[in-house]
Amino acid sequence: MKISIPLFVSWLMQGLILSCPWHCTCWSFRQNTIFILILYRGGPSNVFRGFLDSHQVLDYSKTHDVYTNLSLFTQAPSEEAMPYCSAQSPIFVGPLTITFRVLPSERMIIKKNPFVQSGGRYRPPHCLARYKSAILVAYKNQEKYLHHLLYYIHPFLQRQQLSYSIYLIQQVGNGTFNRAKLLNVGVREALKDEDWDCLLLHDVDLVPENDYNLYVCDEYYPKHIASAMDKFQYTIQLAGMKIVRTSPHLGRYKVMDYNEETETQEPWGRPTSRHNTRKTWKDDGMNSLEFKLLSRTKHPLYTNITVDIGYVPPFS
């Protein structure tokens, strides 16, 4: 597979869920952080177009469990006779009930998602998926966040009848946590497994609230999926590329918001990174990516990619 990806920027915004078609460059920022992604494959087929552009009003005072009717998807008798999945899933409910009061165990999540295969890989058991998406999550000592995310994101993606895989890119060592560089690694490693239609860069502490928020790429532009998280007016600063946003009534997310004292004391709080991107973005990225792959392990709910990205000095 030929990958034409000039560069990435090693400084990533917080509060990001972004998807990109393969042929584009994209970035967005919040406060002092910025992210750039360059990919090369096309976006969703026309079968999704009208559905994605719909502007229906949804009542968030009436929510449904994310596992509602998921058991209706059962194994087809034969893969040869499988039809293509419908453009609109038959079990969509819209607003979902999201709560972080009880921490789900890995065993519970596995039991509730019987069709998820080793490595966090899923294909609809009843139909041929129209779209293949890889979910990339940069990670460092955030186990509680991860359990909540996995509990909700697996059924959320299955409700959309996607073929997908979840990749956890884990940083080791004493260097400053560098979310963007880890995602660079994730892109490179994910493309070894599949010719994905879309890569989604997903923060570990954000959970989608609406199953109509499709995790597929726009045909031409990068897409900011978590549009209702856009509190700080994301704009383009470096090259003026257009970003498509999911409608706010669909792109709503819950944040795993622990109080400041808890985040200080617990090792799984969201790490931060600082990097002088304005000076280095043209040279720092996929074209200069260096890392040491320590392990690549298939867990029941995700593929864990552990890397040493070297020492990353903090910048003021």
CSV table of C-alpha atoms in Angstrom, one decimal:
chain,number,residue,atom,x,y,z
A,1,MET,CA,0.0,0.0,0.0
A,2,LYS,CA,1.4,3.4,-0.9
A,3,ILE,CA,1.0,6.0,1.8
A,4,SER,CA,1.3,9.6,0.7
A,5,ILE,CA,1.4,11.5,4.0
A,6,PRO,CA,3.7,14.5,4.1
A,7,LEU,CA,3.6,15.4,7.7
A,8,PHE,CA,1.9,15.5,11.1
A,9,VAL,CA,2.2,18.0,13.8
A,10,SER,CA,3.3,16.7,17.2
A,11,TRP,CA,1.1,19.0,19.2
A,12,LEU,CA,-2.6,17.9,19.7
A,13,MET,CA,-5.6,19.7,21.0
A,14,GLN,CA,-7.5,18.5,24.0
A,15,GLY,CA,-11.2,17.6,23.6
A,16,LEU,CA,-10.8,16.3,20.1
A,17,ILE,CA,-12.7,13.8,18.1
A,18,LEU,CA,-11.8,14.3,14.4
A,19,SER,CA,-12.3,12.2,11.3
A,20,CYS,CA,-10.5,12.7,8.0
A,21,PRO,CA,-10.8,11.4,4.5
A,22,TRP,CA,-7.6,9.9,3.2
A,23,HIS,CA,-6.7,12.6,0.7
A,24,CYS,CA,-6.8,15.7,2.9
A,25,THR,CA,-4.9,17.7,5.4
A,26,CYS,CA,-6.7,18.8,8.5
A,27,TRP,CA,-6.1,20.6,11.8
A,28,SER,CA,-8.0,22.3,14.5
A,29,PHE,CA,-7.0,23.9,17.9
A,30,ARG,CA,-8.3,24.7,21.3
A,31,GLN,CA,-6.6,27.4,23.4
A,32,ASN,CA,-2.9,26.7,22.9
A,33,THR,CA,-3.0,23.3,21.2
A,34,ILE,CA,-3.1,22.3,17.6
A,35,PHE,CA,-3.4,19.2,15.5
A,36,ILE,CA,-2.7,18.4,11.8
A,37,LEU,CA,-3.6,15.2,10.0
A,38,ILE,CA,-2.9,14.2,6.4
A,39,LEU,CA,-4.7,11.2,4.9
A,40,TYR,CA,-5.4,10.0,1.4
A,41,ARG,CA,-8.6,8.0,0.9
A,42,GLY,CA,-12.1,9.1,-0.1
A,43,GLY,CA,-15.1,9.7,2.1
A,44,PRO,CA,-18.6,8.1,2.5
A,45,SER,CA,-20.5,6.9,-0.5
A,46,ASN,CA,-23.5,8.8,-1.7
A,47,VAL,CA,-25.7,6.3,0.2
A,48,PHE,CA,-24.9,8.2,3.4
A,49,ARG,CA,-25.1,11.7,2.0
A,50,GLY,CA,-28.8,12.6,2.6
A,51,PHE,CA,-28.7,10.9,6.0
A,52,LEU,CA,-25.7,12.8,7.2
A,53,ASP,CA,-27.2,16.1,6.1
A,54,SER,CA,-30.5,15.6,8.0
A,55,HIS,CA,-31.5,18.2,10.6
A,56,GLN,CA,-34.0,16.4,12.6
A,57,VAL,CA,-34.7,17.6,16.1
A,58,LEU,CA,-33.9,15.1,18.9
A,59,ASP,CA,-35.1,15.1,22.4
A,60,TYR,CA,-32.2,14.7,24.8
A,61,SER,CA,-34.5,14.5,27.8
A,62,LYS,CA,-35.6,11.0,26.6
A,63,THR,CA,-32.5,8.8,26.2
A,64,HIS,CA,-32.0,5.1,25.6
A,65,ASP,CA,-29.4,2.6,26.7
A,66,VAL,CA,-26.6,2.2,24.2
A,67,TYR,CA,-27.1,-1.6,24.1
A,68,THR,CA,-30.9,-1.2,23.3
A,69,ASN,CA,-31.8,-3.8,20.6
A,70,LEU,CA,-28.2,-4.6,19.9
A,71,SER,CA,-29.0,-8.3,20.4
A,72,LEU,CA,-31.2,-8.1,17.2
A,73,PHE,CA,-27.9,-8.3,15.2
A,74,THR,CA,-27.4,-12.1,15.0
A,75,GLN,CA,-25.0,-14.2,13.0
A,76,ALA,CA,-26.1,-14.8,9.4
A,77,PRO,CA,-26.3,-18.4,8.3
A,78,SER,CA,-23.7,-17.9,5.6
A,79,GLU,CA,-21.3,-15.1,4.7
A,80,GLU,CA,-21.8,-15.8,1.0
A,81,ALA,CA,-25.5,-14.8,1.3
A,82,MET,CA,-25.0,-11.7,3.3
A,83,PRO,CA,-26.6,-8.5,1.9
A,84,TYR,CA,-25.1,-5.1,2.3
A,85,CYS,CA,-26.0,-3.3,5.5
A,86,SER,CA,-28.7,-0.6,5.1
A,87,ALA,CA,-27.5,3.0,5.0
A,88,GLN,CA,-29.6,3.8,8.1
A,89,SER,CA,-29.3,1.2,10.9
A,90,PRO,CA,-32.6,-0.3,11.9
A,91,ILE,CA,-31.8,0.1,15.6
A,92,PHE,CA,-30.9,3.8,15.8
A,93,VAL,CA,-32.6,5.5,18.8
A,94,GLY,CA,-30.8,8.9,18.8
A,95,PRO,CA,-29.9,10.3,22.2
A,96,LEU,CA,-28.2,7.8,24.5
A,97,THR,CA,-28.0,7.5,28.3
A,98,ILE,CA,-24.4,8.1,29.4
A,99,THR,CA,-23.3,7.9,33.0
A,100,PHE,CA,-19.9,7.4,34.7
A,101,ARG,CA,-21.2,6.6,38.2
A,102,VAL,CA,-20.3,2.9,38.0
A,103,LEU,CA,-17.0,1.7,36.5
A,104,PRO,CA,-17.6,-1.2,34.2
A,105,SER,CA,-15.2,-4.1,34.4
A,106,GLU,CA,-13.5,-5.5,31.3
A,107,ARG,CA,-15.3,-8.8,31.8
A,108,MET,CA,-18.7,-7.0,31.7
A,109,ILE,CA,-17.8,-5.2,28.5
A,110,ILE,CA,-16.6,-8.4,26.8
A,111,LYS,CA,-19.8,-10.2,27.8
A,112,LYS,CA,-22.0,-7.4,26.5
A,113,ASN,CA,-20.2,-7.3,23.1
A,114,PRO,CA,-20.0,-11.0,22.0
A,115,PHE,CA,-19.3,-10.2,18.3
A,116,VAL,CA,-16.2,-8.1,19.0
A,117,GLN,CA,-13.2,-10.2,18.0
A,118,SER,CA,-9.6,-10.2,19.4
A,119,GLY,CA,-7.9,-6.9,18.9
A,120,GLY,CA,-11.2,-4.9,19.2
A,121,ARG,CA,-12.2,-5.9,15.6
A,122,TYR,CA,-15.8,-6.0,14.6
A,123,ARG,CA,-17.7,-6.8,11.5
A,124,PRO,CA,-21.5,-6.8,11.4
A,125,PRO,CA,-22.6,-10.5,11.8
A,126,HIS,CA,-25.7,-10.0,9.7
A,127,CYS,CA,-24.7,-7.9,6.8
A,128,LEU,CA,-21.7,-6.5,4.8
A,129,ALA,CA,-20.5,-3.2,6.2
A,130,ARG,CA,-20.6,-0.3,3.8
A,131,TYR,CA,-17.8,1.5,5.6
A,132,LYS,CA,-14.6,0.7,7.5
A,133,SER,CA,-13.4,3.0,10.3
A,134,ALA,CA,-10.4,2.7,12.6
A,135,ILE,CA,-10.6,4.4,16.0
A,136,LEU,CA,-7.2,5.7,17.3
A,137,VAL,CA,-6.9,6.5,21.0
A,138,ALA,CA,-3.7,8.0,22.5
A,139,TYR,CA,-3.2,6.7,26.0
A,140,LYS,CA,-1.1,6.8,29.1
A,141,ASN,CA,-2.2,5.6,32.5
A,142,GLN,CA,-6.0,6.3,32.0
A,143,GLU,CA,-7.6,3.0,32.8
A,144,LYS,CA,-10.8,4.3,34.3
A,145,TYR,CA,-11.4,6.6,31.4
A,146,LEU,CA,-10.6,3.7,29.0
A,147,HIS,CA,-13.2,1.3,30.6
A,148,HIS,CA,-15.9,3.9,30.3
A,149,LEU,CA,-15.0,4.6,26.7
A,150,LEU,CA,-14.9,1.0,25.7
A,151,TYR,CA,-18.2,0.2,27.4
A,152,TYR,CA,-20.0,2.9,25.3
A,153,ILE,CA,-18.0,3.1,22.1
A,154,HIS,CA,-18.3,-0.6,21.1
A,155,PRO,CA,-22.1,-0.7,21.0
A,156,PHE,CA,-22.2,2.8,19.6
A,157,LEU,CA,-20.2,1.7,16.6
A,158,GLN,CA,-22.1,-1.6,16.2
A,159,ARG,CA,-25.4,0.3,16.1
A,160,GLN,CA,-24.0,2.1,13.0
A,161,GLN,CA,-23.3,-1.2,11.3
A,162,LEU,CA,-19.7,-0.3,10.7
A,163,SER,CA,-16.7,-2.5,10.3
A,164,TYR,CA,-14.2,-1.1,12.8
A,165,SER,CA,-11.2,-1.7,15.0
A,166,ILE,CA,-10.1,0.2,18.1
A,167,TYR,CA,-6.4,0.9,18.5
A,168,LEU,CA,-4.9,2.0,21.8
A,169,ILE,CA,-1.5,3.7,21.3
A,170,GLN,CA,0.3,3.7,24.7
A,171,GLN,CA,3.3,5.7,25.5
A,172,VAL,CA,6.0,4.5,27.9
A,173,GLY,CA,9.0,6.2,29.4
A,174,ASN,CA,9.5,9.5,31.2
A,175,GLY,CA,9.0,11.8,28.3
A,176,THR,CA,6.2,14.4,28.1
A,177,PHE,CA,2.9,12.8,26.9
A,178,ASN,CA,2.7,13.6,23.2
A,179,ARG,CA,-0.8,12.8,22.0
A,180,ALA,CA,-0.2,13.8,18.3
A,181,LYS,CA,2.9,11.7,17.9
A,182,LEU,CA,1.2,8.7,19.4
A,183,LEU,CA,-1.6,9.1,16.9
A,184,ASN,CA,1.0,9.4,14.1
A,185,VAL,CA,2.2,6.0,15.2
A,186,GLY,CA,-1.4,4.7,15.4
A,187,VAL,CA,-2.0,5.7,11.8
A,188,ARG,CA,1.0,3.9,10.6
A,189,GLU,CA,0.2,0.8,12.5
A,190,ALA,CA,-3.5,0.7,11.7
A,191,LEU,CA,-2.8,0.9,8.0
A,192,LYS,CA,-0.8,-2.4,8.3
A,193,ASP,CA,-4.1,-4.2,9.1
A,194,GLU,CA,-6.7,-2.7,6.8
A,195,ASP,CA,-7.3,-0.3,3.9
A,196,TRP,CA,-9.5,1.9,6.2
A,197,ASP,CA,-12.0,4.3,4.7
A,198,CYS,CA,-11.6,6.6,7.7
A,199,LEU,CA,-9.4,7.2,10.7
A,200,LEU,CA,-10.9,8.8,13.7
A,201,LEU,CA,-8.8,10.5,16.4
A,202,HIS,CA,-10.6,10.0,19.6
A,203,ASP,CA,-9.9,11.4,23.1
A,204,VAL,CA,-10.2,8.7,25.8
A,205,ASP,CA,-12.4,10.9,28.0
A,206,LEU,CA,-15.2,11.8,25.5
A,207,VAL,CA,-18.3,9.6,24.9
A,208,PRO,CA,-20.8,10.3,22.1
A,209,GLU,CA,-24.4,10.9,23.2
A,210,ASN,CA,-26.2,10.2,19.9
A,211,ASP,CA,-26.0,7.1,17.7
A,212,TYR,CA,-27.0,9.2,14.6
A,213,ASN,CA,-23.5,10.8,14.9
A,214,LEU,CA,-21.9,8.6,12.2
A,215,TYR,CA,-18.3,7.7,12.6
A,216,VAL,CA,-17.5,8.1,8.9
A,217,CYS,CA,-15.5,10.7,7.0
A,218,ASP,CA,-16.7,13.5,4.9
A,219,GLU,CA,-16.1,13.1,1.2
A,220,TYR,CA,-13.7,16.0,0.8
A,221,TYR,CA,-12.8,17.6,4.1
A,222,PRO,CA,-11.8,16.7,7.6
A,223,LYS,CA,-14.7,16.5,10.0
A,224,HIS,CA,-14.9,17.8,13.5
A,225,ILE,CA,-17.3,15.2,15.0
A,226,ALA,CA,-17.5,16.5,18.6
A,227,SER,CA,-19.1,19.8,17.5
A,228,ALA,CA,-21.0,20.3,20.7
A,229,MET,CA,-17.7,20.4,22.6
A,230,ASP,CA,-16.6,23.4,20.5
A,231,LYS,CA,-16.6,25.8,23.4
A,232,PHE,CA,-13.4,27.7,22.4
A,233,GLN,CA,-14.3,28.4,18.7
A,234,TYR,CA,-12.0,26.2,16.8
A,235,THR,CA,-10.6,28.0,13.7
A,236,ILE,CA,-7.9,27.3,11.2
A,237,GLN,CA,-4.6,29.1,11.7
A,238,LEU,CA,-1.9,27.6,9.5
A,239,ALA,CA,-3.2,27.1,6.0
A,240,GLY,CA,-6.9,27.9,6.0
A,241,MET,CA,-8.3,24.5,5.3
A,242,LYS,CA,-12.1,24.0,5.6
A,243,ILE,CA,-13.3,21.8,8.4
A,244,VAL,CA,-16.8,20.2,8.2
A,245,ARG,CA,-18.6,20.0,11.5
A,246,THR,CA,-21.3,17.5,12.6
A,247,SER,CA,-24.5,19.3,13.4
A,248,PRO,CA,-24.5,20.4,17.1
A,249,HIS,CA,-27.7,18.5,17.8
A,250,LEU,CA,-25.9,15.3,16.7
A,251,GLY,CA,-22.3,15.9,17.8
A,252,ARG,CA,-23.0,16.0,21.6
A,253,TYR,CA,-20.5,14.4,23.9
A,254,LYS,CA,-20.2,13.6,27.6
A,255,VAL,CA,-16.8,14.4,29.2
A,256,MET,CA,-15.5,12.3,32.0
A,257,ASP,CA,-15.0,15.3,34.1
A,258,TYR,CA,-13.3,14.5,37.4
A,259,ASN,CA,-12.7,17.3,39.9
A,260,GLU,CA,-9.3,18.9,40.1
A,261,GLU,CA,-8.2,17.2,43.3
A,262,THR,CA,-8.9,13.8,41.8
A,263,GLU,CA,-7.1,14.6,38.6
A,264,THR,CA,-4.0,15.6,40.6
A,265,GLN,CA,-4.0,12.6,42.8
A,266,GLU,CA,-4.9,9.9,40.3
A,267,PRO,CA,-2.4,8.7,37.6
A,268,TRP,CA,-5.2,8.2,35.1
A,269,GLY,CA,-6.1,11.9,34.8
A,270,ARG,CA,-5.8,13.5,31.4
A,271,PRO,CA,-2.1,14.2,30.6
A,272,THR,CA,-1.2,17.4,28.9
A,273,SER,CA,1.5,18.3,26.4
A,274,ARG,CA,3.1,21.4,25.1
A,275,HIS,CA,5.1,21.8,22.0
A,276,ASN,CA,6.2,24.8,19.9
A,277,THR,CA,4.1,23.8,16.9
A,278,ARG,CA,4.0,27.3,15.2
A,279,LYS,CA,7.8,27.0,14.7
A,280,THR,CA,8.0,23.3,13.8
A,281,TRP,CA,4.8,22.2,12.0
A,282,LYS,CA,6.3,22.2,8.5
A,283,ASP,CA,9.1,19.8,9.5
A,284,ASP,CA,7.7,17.8,12.4
A,285,GLY,CA,5.4,14.9,11.6
A,286,MET,CA,4.9,11.7,9.6
A,287,ASN,CA,7.8,12.5,7.4
A,288,SER,CA,10.1,12.7,10.4
A,289,LEU,CA,8.3,10.2,12.7
A,290,GLU,CA,10.7,8.1,14.8
A,291,PHE,CA,9.6,5.7,17.5
A,292,LYS,CA,10.5,2.3,18.9
A,293,LEU,CA,7.7,-0.3,18.7
A,294,LEU,CA,7.9,-2.2,22.0
A,295,SER,CA,4.8,-4.4,21.6
A,296,ARG,CA,1.7,-4.9,19.6
A,297,THR,CA,-0.8,-7.0,21.5
A,298,LYS,CA,-4.4,-8.0,20.7
A,299,HIS,CA,-6.6,-7.6,23.7
A,300,PRO,CA,-10.3,-8.7,23.7
A,301,LEU,CA,-11.5,-5.1,23.2
A,302,TYR,CA,-8.7,-3.3,21.5
A,303,THR,CA,-5.3,-3.6,19.9
A,304,ASN,CA,-2.6,-2.2,22.2
A,305,ILE,CA,0.4,-0.6,20.6
A,306,THR,CA,3.1,0.2,23.1
A,307,VAL,CA,5.8,2.6,21.9
A,308,ASP,CA,8.8,4.6,23.1
A,309,ILE,CA,8.7,7.9,21.3
A,310,GLY,CA,11.9,9.1,23.0
A,311,TYR,CA,12.3,12.1,25.2
A,312,VAL,CA,9.9,14.9,24.3
A,313,PRO,CA,11.0,18.1,26.1
A,314,PRO,CA,8.2,20.4,27.5
A,315,PHE,CA,8.0,23.8,25.8
A,316,SER,CA,6.6,26.9,27.4
